[in-house]
Amino acid sequence: MSAPLSSGQQRLWTVSQLEGAGPAYNETMAFALRGPLDHEALQRAFDALADRHEALRTRIVVEDGRPVQIVEPAGHGFPLTVTERPGDAAGAAAEPFDLTRAPLARGRT
C-alpha cells in the first residue's frame, strides 16, 4: 500500500530527479571496531534494525504521475557488503541510491 510523501521525502525525490543528481544527500558514517568481527551477527543486527524501523524499509515510486512511498514488510533485510580492505568501504558514499528500491540505507564492513 502506498502513502503520500512527507515534505522531506518530497524534497529528496525532487532533487534525485534533477540532471546530474548524485550522492549529495548520502550521509556517511564510519565506525572503528576492535577485535574480530562476526559478520553474521552484524548482518542479523542490521536486519533486526530494519525490521523495527519502517524508514529503513521505505522506497519511493511514481504512481499515477505522483511520487509515493511504499513501506516493505519486515523481513526485507538490510544490505551489508563485506569488503576485503578497509578503504573499500568508503566507496559506498559515492554511489547514489535508487529511491525505487528499499532500503534507502546500506552498510559495508
Coordinates of C-alpha atoms in Angstrom, one line a residue:
M1 CA 0.0 0.0 0.0
S2 CA 1.3 3.5 -0.9
A3 CA 1.1 6.7 1.1
P4 CA 1.9 10.4 0.2
L5 CA 5.5 11.6 0.7
S6 CA 6.4 13.7 3.7
S7 CA 7.9 17.1 2.8
G8 CA 11.4 15.8 3.4
Q9 CA 10.8 12.8 1.2
Q10 CA 9.3 15.1 -1.5
R11 CA 12.5 17.3 -1.5
L12 CA 14.7 14.2 -1.7
W13 CA 12.7 12.8 -4.6
T14 CA 12.7 16.2 -6.4
V15 CA 16.5 16.6 -6.1
S16 CA 17.0 13.0 -7.3
Q17 CA 15.1 13.8 -10.5
L18 CA 17.5 16.6 -11.5
E19 CA 20.0 16.0 -14.2
G20 CA 23.4 15.2 -12.7
A21 CA 21.9 14.3 -9.3
G22 CA 24.3 12.1 -7.4
P23 CA 25.2 11.2 -3.9
A24 CA 24.9 14.7 -2.5
Y25 CA 22.4 13.7 0.1
N26 CA 24.2 10.5 1.2
E27 CA 25.2 10.7 4.8
T28 CA 28.3 8.7 5.5
M29 CA 29.2 7.3 8.9
A30 CA 32.2 5.3 9.9
F31 CA 32.9 3.3 13.0
A32 CA 36.1 1.7 14.1
L33 CA 35.7 -1.7 15.7
R34 CA 38.3 -3.6 17.7
G35 CA 38.8 -7.3 17.7
P36 CA 37.4 -9.9 15.4
L37 CA 34.1 -9.1 13.6
D38 CA 31.3 -11.7 13.5
H39 CA 29.8 -10.7 10.1
E40 CA 26.8 -13.0 10.5
A41 CA 25.9 -11.4 13.9
L42 CA 26.3 -7.9 12.4
Q43 CA 24.1 -8.9 9.5
R44 CA 21.4 -10.2 11.9
A45 CA 21.6 -7.0 13.9
F46 CA 21.1 -4.7 10.9
D47 CA 18.3 -6.9 9.6
A48 CA 16.6 -6.6 13.0
L49 CA 17.1 -2.9 13.0
A50 CA 15.4 -2.7 9.6
D51 CA 12.6 -4.9 10.8
R52 CA 11.9 -2.4 13.7
H53 CA 12.1 0.8 11.6
E54 CA 9.8 1.4 8.7
A55 CA 12.0 4.3 7.4
L56 CA 14.7 1.7 6.6
R57 CA 12.2 -0.3 4.5
T58 CA 10.7 2.6 2.6
R59 CA 11.1 3.2 -1.1
I60 CA 9.7 6.0 -3.4
V61 CA 7.9 5.1 -6.6
V62 CA 5.7 7.1 -9.1
E63 CA 2.0 6.1 -9.2
D64 CA -0.4 7.9 -11.5
G65 CA 2.3 10.5 -12.1
R66 CA 2.9 11.3 -8.4
P67 CA 5.7 10.1 -6.2
V68 CA 4.5 8.0 -3.2
Q69 CA 6.2 6.0 -0.5
I70 CA 5.9 2.2 -0.1
V71 CA 7.0 0.5 3.1
E72 CA 8.3 -3.0 2.5
P73 CA 7.2 -5.7 5.1
A74 CA 9.5 -6.7 7.9
G75 CA 12.0 -9.3 6.8
H76 CA 13.1 -7.4 3.8
G77 CA 16.6 -7.3 5.0
F78 CA 19.5 -4.8 5.1
P79 CA 22.3 -4.8 2.5
L80 CA 25.6 -5.3 4.2
T81 CA 28.7 -5.8 2.0
V82 CA 31.9 -7.4 3.3
T83 CA 35.0 -5.8 1.7
E84 CA 38.5 -7.2 1.7
R85 CA 40.2 -3.9 2.5
P86 CA 39.1 -1.2 5.0
G87 CA 39.4 1.6 2.4
D88 CA 36.9 -0.2 0.1
A89 CA 34.0 0.6 2.5
A90 CA 34.4 4.4 1.8
G91 CA 33.3 3.9 -1.8
A92 CA 29.7 3.3 -0.8
A93 CA 29.2 7.0 -0.2
A94 CA 30.0 7.8 -3.8
E95 CA 27.1 5.6 -5.1
P96 CA 23.7 7.3 -5.4
F97 CA 20.7 5.4 -4.1
D98 CA 18.0 4.1 -6.3
L99 CA 14.9 5.5 -4.5
T100 CA 12.7 2.9 -6.0
R101 CA 14.5 0.1 -4.2
A102 CA 14.4 -0.4 -0.4
P103 CA 16.1 0.0 1.9
L104 CA 17.5 3.5 1.4
A105 CA 20.5 2.6 3.5
R106 CA 23.4 0.3 3.1
G107 CA 26.5 -0.8 5.0
R108 CA 30.0 -2.1 4.2
T109 CA 32.5 -3.6 6.5

